[in-house]
Short mmCIF file of C-alpha atoms in Angstrom, two decimals:
data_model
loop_
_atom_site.label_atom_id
_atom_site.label_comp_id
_atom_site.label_asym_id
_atom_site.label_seq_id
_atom_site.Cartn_x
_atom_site.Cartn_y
_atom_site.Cartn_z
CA UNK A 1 12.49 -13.17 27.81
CA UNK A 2 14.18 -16.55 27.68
CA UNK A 3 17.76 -16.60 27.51
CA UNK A 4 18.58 -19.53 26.47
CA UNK A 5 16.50 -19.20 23.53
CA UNK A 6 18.41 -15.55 22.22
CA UNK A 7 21.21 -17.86 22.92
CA UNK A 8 20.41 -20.25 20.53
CA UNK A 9 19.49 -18.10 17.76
CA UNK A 10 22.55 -16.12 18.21
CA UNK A 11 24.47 -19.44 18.30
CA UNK A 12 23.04 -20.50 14.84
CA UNK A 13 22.43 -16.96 13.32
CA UNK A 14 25.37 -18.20 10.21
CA UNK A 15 22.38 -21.22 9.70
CA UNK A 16 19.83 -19.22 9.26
CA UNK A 17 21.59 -16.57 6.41
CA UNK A 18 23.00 -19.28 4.66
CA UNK A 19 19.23 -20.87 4.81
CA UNK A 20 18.00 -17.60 3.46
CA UNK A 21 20.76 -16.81 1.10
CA UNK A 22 19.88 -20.87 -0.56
CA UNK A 23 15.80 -20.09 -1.01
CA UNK A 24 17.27 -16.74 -2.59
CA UNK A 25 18.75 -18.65 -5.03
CA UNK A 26 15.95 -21.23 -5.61
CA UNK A 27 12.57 -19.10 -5.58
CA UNK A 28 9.39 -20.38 -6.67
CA UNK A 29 6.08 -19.15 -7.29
CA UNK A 30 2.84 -18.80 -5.61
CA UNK A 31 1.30 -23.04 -5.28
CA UNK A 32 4.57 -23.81 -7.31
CA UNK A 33 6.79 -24.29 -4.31
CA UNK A 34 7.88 -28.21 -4.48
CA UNK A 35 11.15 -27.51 -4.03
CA UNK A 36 11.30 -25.55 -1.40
CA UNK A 37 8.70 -27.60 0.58
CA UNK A 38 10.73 -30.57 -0.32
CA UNK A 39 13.42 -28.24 1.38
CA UNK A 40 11.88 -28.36 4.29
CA UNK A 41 10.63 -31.92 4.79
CA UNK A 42 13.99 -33.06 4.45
CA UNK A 43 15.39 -30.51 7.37
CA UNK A 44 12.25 -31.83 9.57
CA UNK A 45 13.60 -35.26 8.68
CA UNK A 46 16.89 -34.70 10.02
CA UNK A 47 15.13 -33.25 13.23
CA UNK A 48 13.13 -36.29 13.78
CA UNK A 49 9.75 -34.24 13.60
CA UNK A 50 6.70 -35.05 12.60
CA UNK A 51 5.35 -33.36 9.68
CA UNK A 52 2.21 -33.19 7.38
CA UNK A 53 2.43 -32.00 3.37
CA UNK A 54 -0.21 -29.93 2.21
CA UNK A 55 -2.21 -29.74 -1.34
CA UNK A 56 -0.01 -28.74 -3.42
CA UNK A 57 2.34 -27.07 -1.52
CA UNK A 58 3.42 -26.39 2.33
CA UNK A 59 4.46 -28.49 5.15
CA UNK A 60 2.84 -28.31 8.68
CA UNK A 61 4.80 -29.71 11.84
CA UNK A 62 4.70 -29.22 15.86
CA UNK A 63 6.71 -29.53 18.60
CA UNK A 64 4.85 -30.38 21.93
CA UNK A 65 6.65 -29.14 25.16
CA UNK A 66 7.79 -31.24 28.28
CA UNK A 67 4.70 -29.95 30.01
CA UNK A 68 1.28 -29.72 28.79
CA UNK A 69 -0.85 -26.14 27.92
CA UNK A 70 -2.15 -24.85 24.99
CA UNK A 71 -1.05 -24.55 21.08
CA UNK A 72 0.44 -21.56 19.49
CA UNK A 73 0.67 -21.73 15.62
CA UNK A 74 3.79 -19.38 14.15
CA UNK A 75 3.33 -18.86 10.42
CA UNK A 76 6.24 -18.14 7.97
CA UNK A 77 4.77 -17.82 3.86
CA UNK A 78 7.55 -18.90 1.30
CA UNK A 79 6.57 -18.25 -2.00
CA UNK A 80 8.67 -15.81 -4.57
CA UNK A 81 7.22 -13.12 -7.35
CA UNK A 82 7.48 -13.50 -11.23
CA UNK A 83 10.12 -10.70 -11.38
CA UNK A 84 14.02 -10.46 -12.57
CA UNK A 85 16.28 -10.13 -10.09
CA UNK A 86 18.52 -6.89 -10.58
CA UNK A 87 20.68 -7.47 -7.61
CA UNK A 88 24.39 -8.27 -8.05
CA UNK A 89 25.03 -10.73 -5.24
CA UNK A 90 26.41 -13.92 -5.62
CA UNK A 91 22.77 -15.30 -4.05
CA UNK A 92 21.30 -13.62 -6.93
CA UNK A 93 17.95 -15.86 -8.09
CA UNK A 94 19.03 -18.82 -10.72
CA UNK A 95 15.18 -19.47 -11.89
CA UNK A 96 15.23 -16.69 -14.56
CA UNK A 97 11.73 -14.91 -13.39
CA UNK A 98 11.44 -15.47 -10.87
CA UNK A 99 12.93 -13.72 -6.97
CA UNK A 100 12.13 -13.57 -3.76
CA UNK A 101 11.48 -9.57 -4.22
CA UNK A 102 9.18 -9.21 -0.65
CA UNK A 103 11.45 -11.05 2.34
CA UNK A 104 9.31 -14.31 2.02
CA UNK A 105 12.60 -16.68 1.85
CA UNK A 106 13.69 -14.49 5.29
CA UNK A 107 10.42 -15.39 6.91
CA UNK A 108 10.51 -19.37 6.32
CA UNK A 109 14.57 -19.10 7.70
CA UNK A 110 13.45 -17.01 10.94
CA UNK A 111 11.06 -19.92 11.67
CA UNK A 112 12.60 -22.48 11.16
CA UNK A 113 15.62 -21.69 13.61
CA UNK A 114 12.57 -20.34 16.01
CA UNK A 115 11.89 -23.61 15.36
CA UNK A 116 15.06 -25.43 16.39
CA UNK A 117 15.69 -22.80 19.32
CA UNK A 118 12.28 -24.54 20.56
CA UNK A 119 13.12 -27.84 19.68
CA UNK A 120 16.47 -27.83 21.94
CA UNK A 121 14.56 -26.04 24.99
CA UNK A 122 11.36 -28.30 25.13
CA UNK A 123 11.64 -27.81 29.19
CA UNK A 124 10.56 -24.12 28.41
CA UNK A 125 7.29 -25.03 26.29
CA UNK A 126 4.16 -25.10 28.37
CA UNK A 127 1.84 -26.63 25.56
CA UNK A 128 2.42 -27.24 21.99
CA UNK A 129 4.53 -24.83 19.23
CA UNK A 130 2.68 -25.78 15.41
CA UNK A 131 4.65 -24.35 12.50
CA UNK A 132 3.23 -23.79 9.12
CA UNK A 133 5.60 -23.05 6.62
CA UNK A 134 2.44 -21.73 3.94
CA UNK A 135 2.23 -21.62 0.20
CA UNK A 136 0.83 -18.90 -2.12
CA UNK A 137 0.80 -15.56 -0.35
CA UNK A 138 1.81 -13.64 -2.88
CA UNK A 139 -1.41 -14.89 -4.70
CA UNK A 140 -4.01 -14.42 -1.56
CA UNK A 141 -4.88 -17.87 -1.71
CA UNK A 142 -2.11 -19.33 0.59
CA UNK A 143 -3.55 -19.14 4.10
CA UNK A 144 -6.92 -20.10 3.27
CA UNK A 145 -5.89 -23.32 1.71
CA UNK A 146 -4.17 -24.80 4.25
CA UNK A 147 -7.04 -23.61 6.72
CA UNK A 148 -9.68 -25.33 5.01
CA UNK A 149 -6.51 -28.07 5.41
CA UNK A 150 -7.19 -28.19 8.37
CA UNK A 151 -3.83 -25.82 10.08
CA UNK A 152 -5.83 -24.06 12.50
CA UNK A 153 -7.87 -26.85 14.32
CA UNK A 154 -6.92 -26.73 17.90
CA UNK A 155 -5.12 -24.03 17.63
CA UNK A 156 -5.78 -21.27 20.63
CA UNK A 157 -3.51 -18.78 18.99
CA UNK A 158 -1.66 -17.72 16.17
CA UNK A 159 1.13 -15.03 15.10
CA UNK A 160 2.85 -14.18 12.11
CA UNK A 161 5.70 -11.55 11.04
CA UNK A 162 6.73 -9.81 7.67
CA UNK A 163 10.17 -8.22 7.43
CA UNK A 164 9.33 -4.27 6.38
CA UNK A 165 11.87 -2.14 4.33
CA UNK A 166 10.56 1.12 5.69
CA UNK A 167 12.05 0.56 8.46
CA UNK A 168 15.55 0.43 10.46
CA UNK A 169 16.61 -3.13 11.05
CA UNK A 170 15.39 -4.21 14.36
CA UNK A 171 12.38 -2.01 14.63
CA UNK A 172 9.62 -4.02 14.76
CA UNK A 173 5.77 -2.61 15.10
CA UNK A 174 2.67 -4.85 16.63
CA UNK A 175 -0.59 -3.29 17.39
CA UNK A 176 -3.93 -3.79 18.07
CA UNK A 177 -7.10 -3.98 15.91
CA UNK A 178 -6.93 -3.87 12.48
CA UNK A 179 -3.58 -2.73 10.88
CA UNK A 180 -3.83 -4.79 7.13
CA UNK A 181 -6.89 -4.18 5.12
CA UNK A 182 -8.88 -6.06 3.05
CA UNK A 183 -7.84 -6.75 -0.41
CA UNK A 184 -10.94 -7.53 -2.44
CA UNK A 185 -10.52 -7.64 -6.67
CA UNK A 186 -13.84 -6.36 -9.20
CA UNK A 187 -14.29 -6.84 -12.75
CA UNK A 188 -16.81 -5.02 -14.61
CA UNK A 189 -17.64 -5.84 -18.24
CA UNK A 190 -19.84 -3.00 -20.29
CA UNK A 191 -21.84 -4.88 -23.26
CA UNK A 192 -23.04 -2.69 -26.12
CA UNK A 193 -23.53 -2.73 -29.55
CA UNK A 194 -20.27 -1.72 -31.53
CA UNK A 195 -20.50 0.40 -35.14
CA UNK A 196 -18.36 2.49 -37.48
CA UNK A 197 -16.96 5.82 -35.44
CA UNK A 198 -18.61 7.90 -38.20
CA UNK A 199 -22.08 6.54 -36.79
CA UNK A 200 -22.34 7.12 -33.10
CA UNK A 201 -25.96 6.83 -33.24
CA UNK A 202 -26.02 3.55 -34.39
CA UNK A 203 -23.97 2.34 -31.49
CA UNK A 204 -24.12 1.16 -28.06
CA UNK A 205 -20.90 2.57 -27.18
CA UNK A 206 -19.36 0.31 -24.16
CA UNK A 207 -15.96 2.45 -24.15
CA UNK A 208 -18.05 5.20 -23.55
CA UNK A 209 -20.07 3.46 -20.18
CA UNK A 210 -16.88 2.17 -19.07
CA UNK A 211 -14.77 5.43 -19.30
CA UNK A 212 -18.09 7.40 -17.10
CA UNK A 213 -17.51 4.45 -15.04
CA UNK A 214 -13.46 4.68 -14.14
CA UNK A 215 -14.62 8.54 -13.92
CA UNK A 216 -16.80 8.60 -11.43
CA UNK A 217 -17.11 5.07 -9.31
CA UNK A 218 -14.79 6.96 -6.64
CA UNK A 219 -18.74 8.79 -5.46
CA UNK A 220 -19.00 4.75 -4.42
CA UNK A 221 -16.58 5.70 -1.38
CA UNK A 222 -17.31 9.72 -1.12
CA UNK A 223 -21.51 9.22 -1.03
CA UNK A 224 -21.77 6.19 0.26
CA UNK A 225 -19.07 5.52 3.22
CA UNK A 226 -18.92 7.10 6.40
CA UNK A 227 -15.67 9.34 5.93
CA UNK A 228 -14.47 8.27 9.06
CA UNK A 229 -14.23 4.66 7.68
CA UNK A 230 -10.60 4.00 5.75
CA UNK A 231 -11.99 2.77 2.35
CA UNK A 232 -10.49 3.08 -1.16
CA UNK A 233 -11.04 1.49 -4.87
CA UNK A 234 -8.91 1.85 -6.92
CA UNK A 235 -9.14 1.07 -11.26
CA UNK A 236 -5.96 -0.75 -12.05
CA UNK A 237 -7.25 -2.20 -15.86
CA UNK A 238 -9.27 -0.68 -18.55
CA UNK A 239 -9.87 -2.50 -21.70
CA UNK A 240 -11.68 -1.67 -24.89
CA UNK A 241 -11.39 -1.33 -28.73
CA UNK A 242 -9.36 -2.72 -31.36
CA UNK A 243 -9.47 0.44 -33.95
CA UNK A 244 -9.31 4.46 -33.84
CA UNK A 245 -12.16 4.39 -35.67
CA UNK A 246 -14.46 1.69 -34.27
CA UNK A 247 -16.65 1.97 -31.87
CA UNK A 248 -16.41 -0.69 -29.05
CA UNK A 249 -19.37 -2.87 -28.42
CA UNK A 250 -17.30 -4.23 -24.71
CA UNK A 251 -15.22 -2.80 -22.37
CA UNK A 252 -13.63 -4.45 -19.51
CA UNK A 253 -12.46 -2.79 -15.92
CA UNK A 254 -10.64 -4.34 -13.25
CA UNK A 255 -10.00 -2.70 -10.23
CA UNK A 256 -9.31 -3.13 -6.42
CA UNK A 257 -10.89 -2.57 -2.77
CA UNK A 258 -9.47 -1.82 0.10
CA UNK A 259 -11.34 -1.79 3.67
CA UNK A 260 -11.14 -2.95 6.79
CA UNK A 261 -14.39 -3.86 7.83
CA UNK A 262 -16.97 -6.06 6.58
CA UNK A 263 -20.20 -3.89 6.54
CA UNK A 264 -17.58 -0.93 4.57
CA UNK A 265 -16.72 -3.99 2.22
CA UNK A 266 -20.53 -4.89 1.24
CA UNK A 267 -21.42 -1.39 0.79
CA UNK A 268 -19.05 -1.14 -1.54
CA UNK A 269 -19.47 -3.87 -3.32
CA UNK A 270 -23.03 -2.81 -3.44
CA UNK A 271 -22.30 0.27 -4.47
CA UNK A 272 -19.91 -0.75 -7.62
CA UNK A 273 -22.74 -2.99 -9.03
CA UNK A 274 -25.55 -0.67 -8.66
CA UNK A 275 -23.46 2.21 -10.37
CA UNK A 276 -22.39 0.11 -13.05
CA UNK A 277 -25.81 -1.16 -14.09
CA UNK A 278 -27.21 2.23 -14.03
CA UNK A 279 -24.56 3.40 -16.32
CA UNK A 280 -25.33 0.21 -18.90
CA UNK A 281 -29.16 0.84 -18.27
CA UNK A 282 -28.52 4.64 -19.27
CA UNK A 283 -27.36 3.64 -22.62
CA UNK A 284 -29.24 0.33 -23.07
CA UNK A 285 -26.34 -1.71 -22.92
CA UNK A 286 -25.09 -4.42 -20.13
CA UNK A 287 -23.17 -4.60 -17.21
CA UNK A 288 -21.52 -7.51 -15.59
CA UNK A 289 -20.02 -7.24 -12.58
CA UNK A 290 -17.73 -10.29 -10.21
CA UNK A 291 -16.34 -9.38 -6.96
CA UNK A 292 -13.71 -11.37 -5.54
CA UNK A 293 -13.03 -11.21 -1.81
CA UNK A 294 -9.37 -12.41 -2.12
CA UNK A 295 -7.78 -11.37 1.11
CA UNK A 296 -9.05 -10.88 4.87
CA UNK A 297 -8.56 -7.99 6.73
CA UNK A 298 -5.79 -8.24 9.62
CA UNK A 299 -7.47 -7.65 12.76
CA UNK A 300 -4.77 -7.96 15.49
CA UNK A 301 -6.27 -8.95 18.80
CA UNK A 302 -5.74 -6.84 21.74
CA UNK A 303 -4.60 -9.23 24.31
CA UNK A 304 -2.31 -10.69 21.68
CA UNK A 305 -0.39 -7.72 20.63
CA UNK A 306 -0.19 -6.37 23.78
CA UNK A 307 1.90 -9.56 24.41
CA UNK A 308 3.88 -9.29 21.57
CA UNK A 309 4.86 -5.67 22.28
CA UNK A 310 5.71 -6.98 25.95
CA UNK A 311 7.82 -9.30 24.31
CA UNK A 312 9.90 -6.71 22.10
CA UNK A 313 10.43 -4.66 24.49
CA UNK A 314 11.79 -7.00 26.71
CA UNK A 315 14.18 -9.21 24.08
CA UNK A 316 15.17 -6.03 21.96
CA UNK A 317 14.37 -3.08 24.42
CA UNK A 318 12.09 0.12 24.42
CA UNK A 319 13.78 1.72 21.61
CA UNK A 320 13.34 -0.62 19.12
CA UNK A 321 9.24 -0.74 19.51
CA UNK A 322 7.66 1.06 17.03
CA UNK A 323 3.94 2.21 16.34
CA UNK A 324 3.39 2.51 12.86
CA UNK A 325 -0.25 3.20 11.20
CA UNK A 326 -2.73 0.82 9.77
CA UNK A 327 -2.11 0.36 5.72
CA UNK A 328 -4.13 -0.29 3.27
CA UNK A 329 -1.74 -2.94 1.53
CA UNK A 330 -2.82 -6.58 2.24
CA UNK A 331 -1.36 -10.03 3.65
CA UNK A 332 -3.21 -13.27 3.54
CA UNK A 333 -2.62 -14.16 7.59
CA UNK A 334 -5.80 -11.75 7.74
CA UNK A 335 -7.32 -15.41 7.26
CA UNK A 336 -6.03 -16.72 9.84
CA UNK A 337 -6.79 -13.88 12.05
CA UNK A 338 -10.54 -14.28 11.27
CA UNK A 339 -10.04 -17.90 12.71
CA UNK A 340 -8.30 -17.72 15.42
CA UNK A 341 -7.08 -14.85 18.38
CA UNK A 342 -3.60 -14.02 17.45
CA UNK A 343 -1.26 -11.34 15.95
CA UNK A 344 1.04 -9.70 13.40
CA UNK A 345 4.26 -7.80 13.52
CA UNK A 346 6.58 -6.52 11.03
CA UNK A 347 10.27 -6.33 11.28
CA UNK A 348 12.39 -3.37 10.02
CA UNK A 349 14.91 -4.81 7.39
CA UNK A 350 16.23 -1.55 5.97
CA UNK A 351 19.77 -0.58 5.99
CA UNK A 352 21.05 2.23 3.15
CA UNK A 353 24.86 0.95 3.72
CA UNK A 354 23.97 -2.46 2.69
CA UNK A 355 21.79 -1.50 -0.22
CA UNK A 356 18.62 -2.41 1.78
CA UNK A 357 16.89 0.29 1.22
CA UNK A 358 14.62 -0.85 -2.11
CA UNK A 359 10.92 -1.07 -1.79
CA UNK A 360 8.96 -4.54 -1.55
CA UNK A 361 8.35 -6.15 -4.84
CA UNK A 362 11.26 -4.04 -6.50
CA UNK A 363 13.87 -6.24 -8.65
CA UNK A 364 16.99 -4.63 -6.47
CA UNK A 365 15.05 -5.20 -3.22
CA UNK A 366 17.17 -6.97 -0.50
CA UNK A 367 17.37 -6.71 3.15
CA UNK A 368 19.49 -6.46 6.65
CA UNK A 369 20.37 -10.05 7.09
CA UNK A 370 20.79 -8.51 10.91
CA UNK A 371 17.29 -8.43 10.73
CA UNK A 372 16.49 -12.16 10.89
CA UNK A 373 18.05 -13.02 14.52
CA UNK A 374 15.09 -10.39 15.59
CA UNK A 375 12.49 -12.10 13.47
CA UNK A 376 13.58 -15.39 14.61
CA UNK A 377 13.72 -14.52 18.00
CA UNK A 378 10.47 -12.90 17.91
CA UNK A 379 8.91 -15.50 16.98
CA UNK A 380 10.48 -17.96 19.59
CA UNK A 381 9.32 -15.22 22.54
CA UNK A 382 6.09 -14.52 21.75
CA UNK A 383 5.21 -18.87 21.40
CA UNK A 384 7.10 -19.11 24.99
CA UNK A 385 5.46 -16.03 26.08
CA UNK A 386 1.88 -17.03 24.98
CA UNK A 387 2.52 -20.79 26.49
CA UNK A 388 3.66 -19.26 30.21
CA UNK A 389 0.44 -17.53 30.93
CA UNK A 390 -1.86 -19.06 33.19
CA UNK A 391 -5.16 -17.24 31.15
CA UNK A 392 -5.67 -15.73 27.76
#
């Protein structure tokens, strides 16, 4: 643990809420975020940095230390959700529709004063710190943009950090292997032959094949997947008919996927088109199925985590190291993860007495603003930490 960097952050903490408490105000959606990477560009400006823009949104900088190793990339996402803010502060979001509802405008303020605790303590960096402050997570399409971009090349680790309501401010959990799953997205469209509801048998009814469908697609997961392999699917849409007394000739399903392994993931998706042609072929109607793989699975590496945990126990003590369970929710670092070595953390940000206490993606979520001196911090330590070692 480097002092002088907790120093720092402590030092600037007021910078870094009023940072986070301007975003609040100024959210923008997922590949929408001009503003706020504008925001950025002109505080790397005023640091004398070098920086790179990304297409369309997203800014990409590094700082290289005063003696030479290898490069760490720390990751902060910064794009908002489309919902109205319910919160009475007097941050509360001006774009009508938009607020920062899951932390993201937190995670772009802990880095960047990670970022200017490294900047003032170069002497301390063995190698090279890159920052990408990333578009479009919200969306799943954030991280792998700016990889194919080009963010990851000769990079020899990487690390990342969400801020988690669940828990008590401070806490903060890192393990190893995969913690995030897979967030994959189907759509499955019955084609039949509609006809009057008085006439059945004149029909091809495609409400009918989807509706078998939604029933029994879960034997996709149950007959199919070893049940010691975490897998779900889950029907989220289910479209069809225009009358009470018309018989559809489409129906339309979308749905979700949740693993967090590849071979689970194709045997799924496997699975969901062969059961949804042999429904259509069963009553000589049509199914079309896509499958989207939108979101990687976060596989934490070992080595990496390890470190991190090292890290928190040493900057925040024993006590505040937590070991929480895989989920099946999702996060788009999973794509950088399949890239490069590296890990993820989360960061407790709940506090009852401040009226933290709302779930992600709820219009009255909010969080600890005590919480970002750890997340900034964390994110300083573990790039030091990673630097000082001799092999990785």
């Amino acid at each position: 643990m480097q002092q002088a960097i907790k120093d720092y952050i402590l030092d600037h903490e007021a910078d870094m809420v009023e940072m986070r408490r301007y975003l609040h105000q100024h959210p923008e959606l997922s590949f929408e975020e001009v503003e706020t990477t504008q925001f950025f560009v002109d505080k790397l400006e005023e640091l004398g940095l070098p920086y790179r823009t990304l297409d369309p949104t997203g800014v990409v900088t590094e700082i290289e230390g005063d003696h030479p190793g290898k490069t760490v990339l720390l990751r902060g996402d910064m794009d908002a959700l489309a919902i109205n803010e319910a919160n009475d502060v007097d941050y509360k979001s001006q774009n009508e529709g938009k607020m920062h509802a899951c932390g993201h405008d937190g995670h772009v303020s802990m880095l960047f004063l990670a970022l200017r605790a490294l900047n003032a303590n170069r002497d301390l960096i063995h190698g090279t710190v890159r920052f990408i402050f990333q578009p479009a997570e919200e969306i799943g399409q954030g991280a792998k943009t700016v990889v194919g971009q080009g963010v990851t090349e000769g990079v020899d680790n990487v690390f990342g950090l969400h801020i988690l309501s669940a828990d008590e401010t401070h806490k903060v959990s890192v393990e190893p292997g995969p913690i995030l799953a897979a967030g994959d997205k189907f759509t499955v469209k019955f084609k039949g032959d509609g006809g009057h509801g008085a006439q059945p048998h004149a029909s091809k009814d495609a409400l009918l094949m989807g509706a078998q469908f939604a029933t029994n697609v879960q034997a996709v997961v149950s007959r199919t997947v070893n049940p010691l392999q975490p897998a779900v699917v889950s029907l989220g849409q289910f479209e069809s008919g225009s009358r009470f007394n018309i018989i559809p000739g489409e129906s339309t399903l979308v749905g979700t996927v949740r693993v967090f392994d590849n071979p689970t993931r194709e045997k799924i998706e496997e699975g969901i088109r062969k059961y949804a042609q042999a429904i259509a072929q069963a009553w000589d109607g049509q199914a079309d199925v896509e499958y989207e793989r939108l979101v990687e699975f976060v596989d934490n590496d070992r080595a990496s985590a390890e470190l991190a945990q090292k890290v928190v126990t040493e900057s925040f003590g024993e006590e505040n190291l937590r070991h929480n369970p895989a989920t099946m929710g999702s996060e788009d670092f999973g794509y950088f993860s399949q890239q490069v070595p590296g890990t993820f953390a989360t960061v407790g940000c709940r506090n009852p007495e401040k009226s933290a206490n709302y779930p992600h993606h709820h219009p009255n979520f909010n969080i600890d603003e005590d919480a970002l001196k750890t997340g900034a911090e964390l994110y300083a330590q573990y790039a030091l930490a990673y630097l000082d070692q001799d092999e990785f």
